[in-house]
Backbone as a ProteinNet text record, in pm:
[ID]
protein_1_A
[PRIMARY]
MSTGPVQAQPASKEASSHGRAVLTRFMVFSVATTIALMALWTQVSPWLSYPVAVLSDIVLNQTAPMWVRSVDVQPGQMLVKTAVEVVIPNSGGRKAAAILPADPGRLAYGFPILLALLLSSWAIMRRPGLVQRALAGYALLLPTQTFSLVMFVLMNLAAGAQYDTRALRVDPWQIEAIVFGSQVATLVLPALMPVLIWLWLDRKFFNDVIVHGWKQSLEAKKQSGASEGANG
[TERTIARY]
-5934.1	-5804.4	-5732.8	-5761.1	-5689.6	-5762.7	-5878.8	-5958.6	-5885.5	-5821.6	-5753	-5647.9	-5550.9	-5446.7	-5500.4	-5607.2	-5663.3	-5726.9	-5795.7	-5858.4	-5754.3	-5636.1	-5532.9	-5454.5	-5469	-5387.2	-5413.4	-5542.3	-5563.2	-5501.4	-5515.5	-5456.1	-5304.6	-5248.6	-5103.9	-5056.1	-5127.7	-5089.1	-5103.8	-5210.6	-5232.1	-5121.3	-5081.2	-4973.9	-4841.9	-4816.2	-4692.1	-4688.2	-4800.6	-4806.2	-4790.9	-4853.8	-4842.3	-4697.4	-4631.4	-4493.4	-4402.4	-4422.4	-4341	-4367.8	-4493.5	-4528.7	-4461.5	-4460.5	-4397.8	-4247.6	-4183.8	-4040	-4005.3	-4087.9	-4064.1	-4076.6	-4181.6	-4198.8	-4080.5	-4036	-3922.7	-3796.5	-3770	-3649.3	-3652.9	-3766.9	-3778.4	-3764	-3831.3	-3824.1	-3682	-3615.1	-3478.4	-3383.1	-3392.8	-3304.1	-3329.2	-3457	-3490.1	-3446.7	-3470.1	-3432.9	-3281.2	-3210.1	-3063.3	-3006.4	-3058.6	-3010.8	-3035.6	-3156.2	-3189.4	-3102.4	-3082.8	-3003.4	-2855.2	-2806.7	-2667.6	-2643.6	-2742.3	-2730.2	-2729.7	-2814.8	-2818	-2690.5	-2632.7	-2512.4	-2396.2	-2387.2	-2278.5	-2284.2	-2401.8	-2417.5	-2395.9	-2435.7	-2431.8	-2316.8	-2245.2	-2139.1	-2028.6	-1991.7	-1886	-1916.2	-2044	-2081	-2114.4	-2184.6	-2221.1	-2101.7	-1999.2	-1880.2	-1772	-1799.4	-1699.5	-1660.9	-1756.2	-1716.1	-1621.6	-1635.9	-1545.7	-1402.8	-1387.9	-1255	-1195.2	-1277.2	-1229.2	-1181.7	-1261	-1221.8	-1097.3	-1086.6	-968.2	-843.2	-857.8	-746.7	-695.5	-786.4	-748.4	-679.8	-737.3	-682.2	-543.7	-526.7	-396.2	-288.2	-320	-221.2	-189.3	-284.7	-261.8	-191.7	-220.6	-168.8	-45.9	-26.6	88.5	161	202.5	269.6	404.7	467.6	596.7	583.3	462	437.9	368.4	275.4	187.9	242.4	259.7	300	178.5	85.9	-35	-145	-268.2	-384.5	-473	-500.4	-586.9	-724.4	-823.7	-958.8	-1050.1	-1116.4	-1216.8	-1334.1	-1453.8	-1567.1	-1536	-1541	-1517.2	-1373.1	-1281	-1140.2	-1060.7	-965.6	-869.8	-731.5	-638.9	-503.4	-406.2	-337.1	-245.5	-103.1	-32.2	108.7	191.6	280	353.3	501.6	570.1	715.6	787.4	715.1	772.6	809.6	933.7	979.4	957.8	901.8	877.4	941.4	967.1	1028.4	927.1	967.3	881.3	887	772.6	773.5	842.1	919	985.7	1075.1	1144	1230	1374.8	1405	1540.7	1577.2	1474.7	1502.1	1494.3	1456.4	1444.6	1327.4	1342.6	1239.7	1182.1	1059.7	992.9	893.8	859	761	625.7	565.3	437.9	324.4	239.1	116.7	0.3	-89.3	-194.3	-332.2	-399.9	-537.4	-636.3	-749.1	-853.9	-989.6	-1088.3	-1226.2	-1305.2	-1339	-1410.7	-1543.2	-1611.4	-1741.5	-1737.3	-1622.8	-1611.2	-1611.3	-1577.6	-1576.9	-1687.6	-1769.7	-1878.6	-2014.4	-2016.3	-2142.1	-2236	-2192.9	-2280.3	-2405.1	-2398	-2515.3	-2633.5	-2618.2	-2734.3	-2788.2	-2701.3	-2750.4	-2836.4	-2787	-2863	-2994.5	-2990.6	-3112.1	-3213.6	-3165.9	-3256.6	-3326.8	-3252.8	-3313.4	-3415.2	-3381.1	-3474	-3601.4	-3587	-3704.4	-3789.6	-3725.1	-3799.2	-3880	-3820.5	-3894.8	-4004.5	-3977.5	-4080.5	-4197.7	-4172.7	-4279.3	-4374.2	-4324.9	-4408.7	-4475.5	-4401.4	-4451.5	-4500.7	-4454.4	-4491.7	-4462.3	-4348.4	-4309.4	-4258.4	-4304.2	-4256.8	-4110.7	-4050.3	-3911	-3810.9	-3854.7	-3763.6	-3646.5	-3674	-3568.6	-3467.6	-3516.8	-3427	-3338.1	-3393.2	-3313.4	-3210.1	-3249	-3154.5	-3037.5	-3066.3	-2959.7	-2870.5	-2932.4	-2854	-2766	-2819.2	-2740.9	-2624.3	-2647.9	-2540	-2425.4	-2460.8	-2359.2	-2287.9	-2361.5	-2301.2	-2207.3	-2229.1	-2143.3	-2009.9	-2005.4	-1886	-1756.9	-1755.8	-1629.8	-1578.5	-1667.5	-1625.4	-1577.4	-1649.4	-1609.8	-1474.9	-1452.9	-1323.1	-1212	-1235.4	-1137.5	-1107.9	-1211.4	-1192.8	-1107	-1133.9	-1057.6	-912.3	-891.2	-754.5	-675.5	-736.3	-666.3	-640.8	-731.2	-711.7	-588.5	-574.7	-459.6	-330.7	-332.8	-212.3	-171.1	-269.1	-239.1	-174.9	-227.8	-169.4	-27.6	-5.9	128	225.5	183.6	269.3	298.1	196.1	216	308.4	293.5	379.7	525.3	546.6	683.1	729.3	647.6	678.7	697.3	622	620.9	760.4	839.1	975.8	972.1	1007.5	1001.5	1101.2	1214	1312.2	1259.4	1199.8	1145.8	1031.1	951.9	836.5	872.4	989.2	1036.8	941.1	903.1	813.9	864.5	805.1	836.9	749.5	794.2	715.8	572.6	553.8	419.3	325.9	380.4	297.2	250.4	337.2	296.8	185.2	203.2	101.2	-32.1	-24.9	-147.2	-217.2	-139.9	-198.9	-266.1	-198.9	-255.1	-385.2	-381.6	-502.1	-612.8	-577	-676.9	-740.9	-661.8	-717.3	-815.1	-787.1	-879	-1014.6	-1011	-1135.8	-1205.5	-1127	-1184.3	-1244	-1188.8	-1236.8	-1328.6	-1319.5	-1400.1	-1518	-1504.8	-1607.7	-1692.6	-1627.3	-1700.3	-1794.1	-1757.6	-1848.1	-1986.3	-1995	-2124.5	-2187	-2103.5	-2154.6	-2212.4	-2143.1	-2185.2	-2323.6	-2361.8	-2498	-2605.7	-2580.2	-2677.6	-2687.9	-2572.6	-2573.5	-2639.6	-2610.6	-2671.8	-2821.9	-2862.5	-3006.8	-3075.3	-3011.2	-3069.9	-3090.2	-3003.5	-3017.6	-3121.6	-3118.1	-3212.2	-3355.1	-3369	-3502.3	-3525.1	-3475.7	-3488.8	-3633.9	-3721.7	-3863.8	-3923.3	-3892.1	-3939.5	-3881.9	-3753.4	-3688.9	-3752.9	-3780	-3839.6	-3986.8	-4062	-4206.8	-4247.2	-4168.6	-4207.2	-4124.5	-3993.6	-3910.8	-3899.4	-3859.4	-3845	-3980.5	-4084.7	-4217.9	-4268.1	-4243.5	-4285.4	-4210.7	-4082.8	-4004.2	-4055.3	-4089	-4143.4	-4278.6	-4362.3	-4491.7	-4473.6	-4375.5	-4350.2	-4305.4	-4217.7	-4173.2	-4288.9	-4371.3	-4485.9	-4584.3	-4603.4	-4693.8	-4642.3	-4510.1	-4452.4	-4468.2	-4451.2	-4467.4	-4610.6	-4705.4	-4846	-4886.5	-4829.4	-4859.1	-4803.8	-4681.9	-4622.7	-4701.3	-4749.1	-4828.6	-4960.2	-5018.8	-5146.1	-5130.7	-5021.6	-4997.4	-4971.8	-4898.5	-4873.3	-4999.1	-5090.1	-5214.1	-5303.7	-5305.9	-5389.2	-5334.3	-5197.7	-5138.5	-5168.1
-2564.8	-2550.4	-2425.1	-2380.3	-2266.7	-2134.7	-2137	-2015.2	-1907.6	-1946.3	-1848.2	-1769.3	-1832	-1759.2	-1673.2	-1723.2	-1645.9	-1517.8	-1523	-1404.7	-1305.6	-1350.4	-1260.7	-1192	-1243.6	-1191.4	-1045.3	-997.1	-856.5	-764.6	-800.5	-718.6	-718.3	-834.2	-841.9	-751.8	-756.2	-672.1	-524.9	-492	-351.8	-303.5	-385.8	-347.6	-333.2	-427.1	-419.5	-295.9	-265.4	-147.7	-19.6	-15.1	104	124.8	14.4	25.7	72.8	18.1	61.2	206.3	248	386.6	485.1	450.9	539.3	548.3	434	433	508.5	491.3	562.3	712.5	753.9	897.2	953.3	879.3	925.5	937.1	838	839.9	952.5	970.3	1076.1	1212.8	1231.4	1360.3	1385.4	1280.7	1296.1	1339.3	1274.9	1309.1	1451.9	1486.7	1621.2	1728.2	1701.3	1798.2	1811	1699.5	1704.5	1788.6	1770.8	1849.8	1998.6	2031.6	2172.2	2233.3	2158.2	2210.7	2218.1	2128.2	2135.9	2262.6	2297.4	2421.1	2542.3	2537.7	2646.3	2650.6	2532.6	2522.8	2600	2602.1	2675.5	2824.9	2873.8	3015.9	3046.4	2954.3	2982.9	2913.2	2824.1	2747.5	2832.9	2948.9	3027.9	3063.8	3085.4	3122.8	3000.5	2903.7	2786	2695.1	2702	2619.5	2694.8	2818.6	2898.1	2833.6	2781.6	2714.2	2596.4	2527	2415.4	2466.4	2579.7	2637.7	2683.2	2742.3	2788.8	2670.6	2564	2445.3	2380	2379.2	2321.2	2401.3	2532.5	2618.9	2576.8	2556.2	2516	2380.2	2284.7	2148.5	2147.3	2219.3	2220.9	2279.9	2386.4	2448.5	2362	2279.5	2194.2	2063.4	2010.2	1877.5	1882.3	1990.5	1997.8	2131.2	2168.1	2298.3	2305	2188	2188.2	2216.1	2203	2228.3	2361.8	2397.8	2512.5	2637.3	2742.2	2871.2	2956.4	2966.9	3045.5	2998.6	3026.9	2990.9	3114.4	3152.8	3267.3	3214.8	3245.4	3194.2	3308.2	3288.7	3380.8	3300.4	3360.5	3285.5	3232.4	3101	3038.7	3005.6	3039.8	3011.1	2997.6	2903.9	2888.1	2878.7	2962.9	2967.5	2927	2814.9	2759.9	2789.8	2868.4	2898.4	2802.4	2727.6	2621.2	2653.9	2572.3	2583.1	2478.8	2406.3	2299.8	2357.2	2341.7	2391.8	2287.1	2332.9	2245	2307.5	2225.5	2272.3	2352.1	2470	2552.7	2499.6	2472.4	2420.6	2517.7	2459.4	2536.9	2648.5	2619.5	2721.1	2674.7	2564.1	2512.6	2453.4	2403.4	2338.2	2428.4	2553.2	2643	2599.8	2627.8	2589	2710.6	2691.9	2796.1	2728.6	2797.9	2743.2	2726.8	2611.2	2580.3	2662.4	2713.6	2782.6	2705.2	2655.7	2564.5	2629.9	2653.9	2703.8	2588.4	2613.5	2511.5	2580	2517.1	2566.3	2474.9	2520.8	2433.9	2382.3	2461.1	2420.4	2296.6	2269.9	2153.8	2022.8	2028.2	1907.7	1908.2	2013.7	2023.4	2006.8	1942.7	1928.3	1823.6	1763.4	1666	1729	1858.1	1920.9	1928.9	1972.1	1968.9	1828.9	1727.1	1589.6	1553.8	1586	1559.1	1635	1761.4	1842.6	1789.1	1738.8	1681.4	1557	1472.9	1353.5	1391.3	1490.9	1535.5	1593	1673.4	1732.4	1625	1524.6	1418.2	1335.1	1300.6	1224.1	1308.2	1438	1526.5	1540.7	1544.5	1558.9	1439.4	1323.2	1203.8	1186.3	1207.6	1178.2	1301.3	1420.9	1546.6	1543.6	1485.2	1478.1	1614.4	1666.6	1798	1794.6	1914.2	1925	1922.3	1956.5	1953.5	2049.5	2171.2	2271.2	2226.3	2171.5	2125.6	2012	1920.3	1809.6	1860.2	1958.9	2014.8	2082.8	2159	2226.3	2124.8	2021	1916.3	1844.2	1817.5	1752.3	1836.8	1967.2	2058.6	2052.3	2053.8	2048.6	1913.4	1805.7	1672.7	1649	1719	1703.7	1777.4	1877.1	1961.5	1884	1792	1719.3	1641.3	1572.7	1495.8	1586.7	1695.9	1789.7	1854.2	1881.8	1935.8	1835.5	1710.1	1604.7	1593.4	1601.5	1591.1	1705.7	1827.9	1943.4	1937.6	1897.4	1885.6	1781.5	1666.5	1561.6	1604.6	1681.4	1733.5	1823.6	1910.4	2000.5	1921.7	1826.6	1748.5	1664.3	1611.9	1533.7	1621.5	1741.3	1832.6	1874	1888.2	1922.6	1807.9	1686.5	1569.9	1552.5	1573.2	1561.1	1670.8	1793	1903.3	1878.1	1808.2	1773.1	1642.5	1590	1464.8	1348.8	1353	1247.2	1221.8	1327.4	1318.6	1321.2	1210	1201.6	1295.7	1323.7	1415.6	1558.8	1598.4	1734.6	1753.7	1649.5	1658.2	1623.8	1563.4	1524.9	1428.2	1325.2	1222.9	1085.8	982.4	845.2	802.8	701.6	655.7	615.2	551.2	508	626.8	741.5	860.4	913.8	905.8	944.4	851.7	722.2	625.9	651.9	689.7	720.5	842.5	942	1062.6	1028.2	947.1	909	831.2	731.2	650.4	735.7	815.9	899.7	999.6	1054.9	1153.1	1088.5	964.3	893.9	873.5	828.4	807.6	940.2	1040.1	1167.9	1247.5	1232.6	1313.8	1239.1	1106.1	1029.1	956.1	917.7	835.2	915.4	979	1042.2	1155.8	1242.5	1352.9	1308.1	1193.2	1144	1043.1	971.1	866.9	924.3	1020.4	1070.6	1134.5	1215	1269.9	1162.5	1051.9	942.7	876.6	850.5	788.5	879.3	1008	1102.4	1111.7	1109.2	1111.2	986.6	870.4	747.6	757	828.4	844.2	951	1062.6	1171.2	1135.7	1062.6	1025.3	875.6	816.6	672	628.6	715.5	681	667.5	762.3	753.8	630.1	606	491.6	360.8	348.1	224.7	210.6	320.9	314.3	311.5	373.8	385.2	292.6	309.9	234.7	87.4	62.2	-77.4	-147.9	-79	-138.9	-167.4	-71.6	-92.4	-207.4	-219.7	-329.7	-464.3	-468.4	-592.2	-625.7	-523.5	-546.8	-604.7	-551.8	-601.2	-746.5	-781.9	-921.5	-1013.4	-966.1	-1046.6	-1066.6	-961.8	-972.3	-1073.6	-1074.6	-1170.2	-1313.4	-1331.4	-1464.2	-1512.6	-1423.6	-1461.7	-1489.1	-1408.8	-1431.7	-1564.7	-1597.3	-1725.7	-1841.7	-1826.1	-1930.9	-1950.6	-1837.5	-1845.3	-1917.1	-1883.1	-1948.2	-2097.4	-2132.4	-2274.2	-2350.5	-2286.2	-2352.8	-2369.1	-2266	-2274	-2377.3	-2387.4	-2486.9	-2628.4
752.7	816.9	768.7	646.5	589.4	607.6	677.6	692	769.7	884.6	969.6	895.5	830.8	760.1	647	575.7	465.3	517.2	630	688.1	736.5	780.2	832.7	722	596.9	489.1	457.3	448.6	419.3	522.8	650.7	756.6	745.8	709.6	694.7	582.6	470.8	358.3	393.1	466.1	504.6	597.1	695.1	787	712.9	621.4	545.8	457	392.3	305	384.7	503.1	587.2	632.8	674.2	717.4	605.6	485.5	371.4	335.3	346.4	313.2	407.6	537.2	635.6	611.6	588.8	563.8	435.8	333.6	207.3	226.4	299.4	325.2	401.8	501.1	581.6	496.9	413.1	331.7	229	163	61.9	126.2	239	307.9	358.6	406.7	457.1	346.4	231	119.7	72.4	54.5	6.9	106.4	235.7	338.6	350.1	337.9	344.3	231.1	110.7	-3.3	19.4	68.2	91.7	201.5	309.6	421.5	386.9	302.9	259.4	177.9	94.3	17.9	110.8	213.6	310.8	394.2	421.1	503.4	442.3	310.1	245.5	277.1	313.2	343.7	492	580.2	723.7	796.4	727.4	794.2	854.9	794.9	859.6	1004.5	1036.2	1173.1	1259	1203	1281.8	1308.7	1225.4	1247.8	1325.8	1359.4	1432.7	1566.2	1646	1771.7	1748.6	1637	1606.4	1590.3	1521.6	1502	1635.2	1720.4	1851	1935.3	1939.2	2015.9	1956.5	1824.3	1759.8	1792.7	1802.1	1842.5	1980	2072.9	2209	2208.4	2134.9	2132.1	2068.6	1957.9	1890.9	1981	2050.4	2138.5	2260.2	2301.2	2417.7	2381.4	2263.6	2228.6	2138.4	2065.6	1974.1	1986.1	2107.2	2124.3	2053.7	2029.3	1962.1	1812.5	1760.1	1618.2	1592.5	1682	1656.8	1725	1646.9	1702.5	1737.9	1645.6	1669.9	1575.7	1615.1	1533.6	1520.6	1397.3	1369.9	1331.2	1412.3	1389.4	1347	1235.5	1184.9	1132.6	1120.7	1064.6	925.6	911.6	782.5	753.2	842.6	815.1	944.2	941.1	1049.1	987.1	1032.8	978.8	1088.8	1066.4	1166.4	1124.2	1204.9	1180.2	1264.6	1198.6	1266.2	1277.1	1355.6	1370.8	1287.9	1206.1	1124.1	987.9	950.7	820.9	712.1	601.4	486.7	363.6	264	139.9	58.7	13.5	-70.4	-213.3	-274.2	-412.1	-508.4	-599.8	-705.8	-649.6	-538.7	-477.4	-467.2	-528.9	-522	-388.5	-315.2	-187.3	-66.6	-87	28.5	117.5	246.2	342.9	414.1	464	541.7	635	741.1	836.3	768.2	789	723.2	782.6	694.8	734.6	672.9	757.7	712.9	723.2	610.3	614.6	625.8	686.8	698.8	706.2	645.2	650.3	743.8	865.3	960.3	906.3	822.6	770.6	683.7	622.8	534.8	612.4	740.5	823.1	927.9	927.9	1025	959	841.2	767.9	829.1	937	1003.3	1061.9	1097	1157.3	1061.6	935.3	845.4	821.8	825	812.8	933.2	1053.2	1174.9	1175.1	1136.7	1135.7	1035.2	921.7	822.1	877.3	950.1	1010.3	1117.9	1198.9	1303.7	1243.2	1138.6	1073.3	1006.6	948.6	880.5	978.9	1091.6	1192.4	1255.2	1273.6	1329.1	1232.9	1102.9	1004.1	1006.9	1047.4	1051.4	1187	1294	1428.6	1502.9	1463.3	1529.1	1679	1713.2	1853.3	1898.4	2012.4	2059.2	2099.6	2108.3	2151.4	2038.6	1917.6	1802.8	1821	1865.6	1881.4	1986.5	2097.9	2203.5	2154.7	2076.1	2023.6	1922.3	1842.9	1745.4	1815.8	1920.8	1995.6	2066.3	2122.8	2188.8	2088.2	1970.1	1866.7	1820.8	1807.3	1768.4	1870	1998.9	2104.7	2106.2	2084.8	2087.5	1969.8	1859.9	1743.1	1757.6	1842.1	1851.7	1882.3	1978.6	2005.9	1885.5	1815.1	1698.3	1586.5	1563.2	1459	1490.8	1618.9	1660.5	1634.1	1668.9	1642.7	1493.5	1410.5	1266.3	1213.7	1261.6	1213.8	1261.3	1384.7	1437.6	1359.4	1332.8	1258.2	1114.2	1057.6	922.3	916.9	1015.9	1021.8	1042.1	1134.8	1162.5	1041.4	970.3	850.8	743.6	724.1	626.3	665.6	795.8	843	816.9	846.8	823.9	675	592.4	448.6	397	450.1	408.7	443.1	554.6	595.6	533.6	438.9	369.2	466.3	574.8	675.4	731.5	737	788.9	940.8	1003.2	1149.1	1215.9	1147.4	1205	1205.7	1095.3	1087.7	1186.1	1203.8	1293.9	1438.1	1456.9	1590.5	1660.3	1585.4	1640.2	1597.1	1655.5	1617.8	1498.6	1423.5	1307.7	1343.5	1460.1	1495.5	1515.5	1554.7	1570.9	1435.5	1334.7	1199.6	1150.3	1175.6	1133.7	1204.2	1331.3	1406	1348.1	1307.7	1247.4	1114.9	1033.7	903.7	922.1	1010.5	1034.4	1096.2	1196.1	1262.7	1169.2	1077.7	984.5	886.9	847.6	758.1	824.6	949	1022.7	1050	1088.6	1130.9	1016.4	897	784.7	689	685.8	591.3	655.3	781.3	845.5	944.4	1041.1	1150.7	1108.7	1014.3	980	934.5	866.8	820.5	916.9	991.3	1081.3	1209.8	1270.3	1400.8	1400.5	1299.7	1303.3	1301.8	1232.3	1229.5	1366.8	1429.9	1562.7	1666.4	1659	1753.6	1730.4	1603.5	1574.5	1630.6	1615.4	1668.3	1819.3	1886.1	2031.6	2065.7	1997	2026.7	1986.8	1876.4	1826.9	1840.4	1949.2	1965.9	1977.8	2031	2039.2	1900.1	1813.2	1674.6	1607.3	1627.1	1562.4	1607.5	1737.9	1790.1	1752	1767.1	1746.7	1599.9	1515.9	1374.9	1285.8	1287.6	1193.4	1233.5	1359.2	1403.7	1403.8	1453.3	1456.4	1314.8	1222.8	1084.4	1019.8	1052.2	998	1050.5	1179.4	1237.1	1175.1	1152.3	1089	949.9	877.8	742.8	745.3	840.4	852.1	889.5	983.8	1026.4	912	831.9	717.9	616.7	595	501.5	552.3	685.3	743.1	728.9	760	750.1	604.8	514.5	372.6	326.2	373	338.1	395.1	519.9	583.4	510.3	465.4	393.8	260.4	189.2	60.5	78.4	188.7	214.9	247.5	324.7	360.8	239.6	152.3	33.6	-64.9	-63	-153.6	-105
[MASK]
++++++++++++++++++++++++++++++++++++++++++++++++++++++++++++++++++++++++++++++++++++++++++++++++++++++++++++++++++++++++++++++++++++++++++++++++++++++++++++++++++++++++++++++++++++++++++++++++++++++++++++++++++++++++++++++++++++++++

């Protein structure tokens, strides 16, 4: 009665080991590639994040014209000149219009994460179209990165004005929305969106390799448990 499960055990162990090996290779390669690309990102981000700054300039002028006077965009830097007066530190209460600097590359680091995931899956599956997926991912990240940079600027402006609704000429709920939105935009989305976009761009790899390997591992554990029960 126990012959069937005992014969299936070696195959189960082999499938489980293969699935774990693939997942381990993918994880190790992903971590190593992410570290390498992050180091490279510090050198190339001024140019690759430039479109994010340009789009943020457009969004700020369209959505907050009462606050923004002008935006100076250069590779690696965005300087927002505002119409909101804030207290100058150590000036005896004197005020001046706030000028907010921002580095677009600091909030656009999702692209090296996405590229590391794409390279890691390609190294295992060798699926064609890596360059096309990387370019598509870069374009898909732009809206989120723009939102993150805009919320970062608005949050700094609100903080500079000490969240004074009179100085900002807004309602309290709008300040709360900026605070909440900036938390999501700067802490969650930059790291979450590249993973979600990768899952969509490399869904074949995810389904065929990771999900299939996970199912094989579960099936192997079930068969191993059944075999041990039959032998017992």
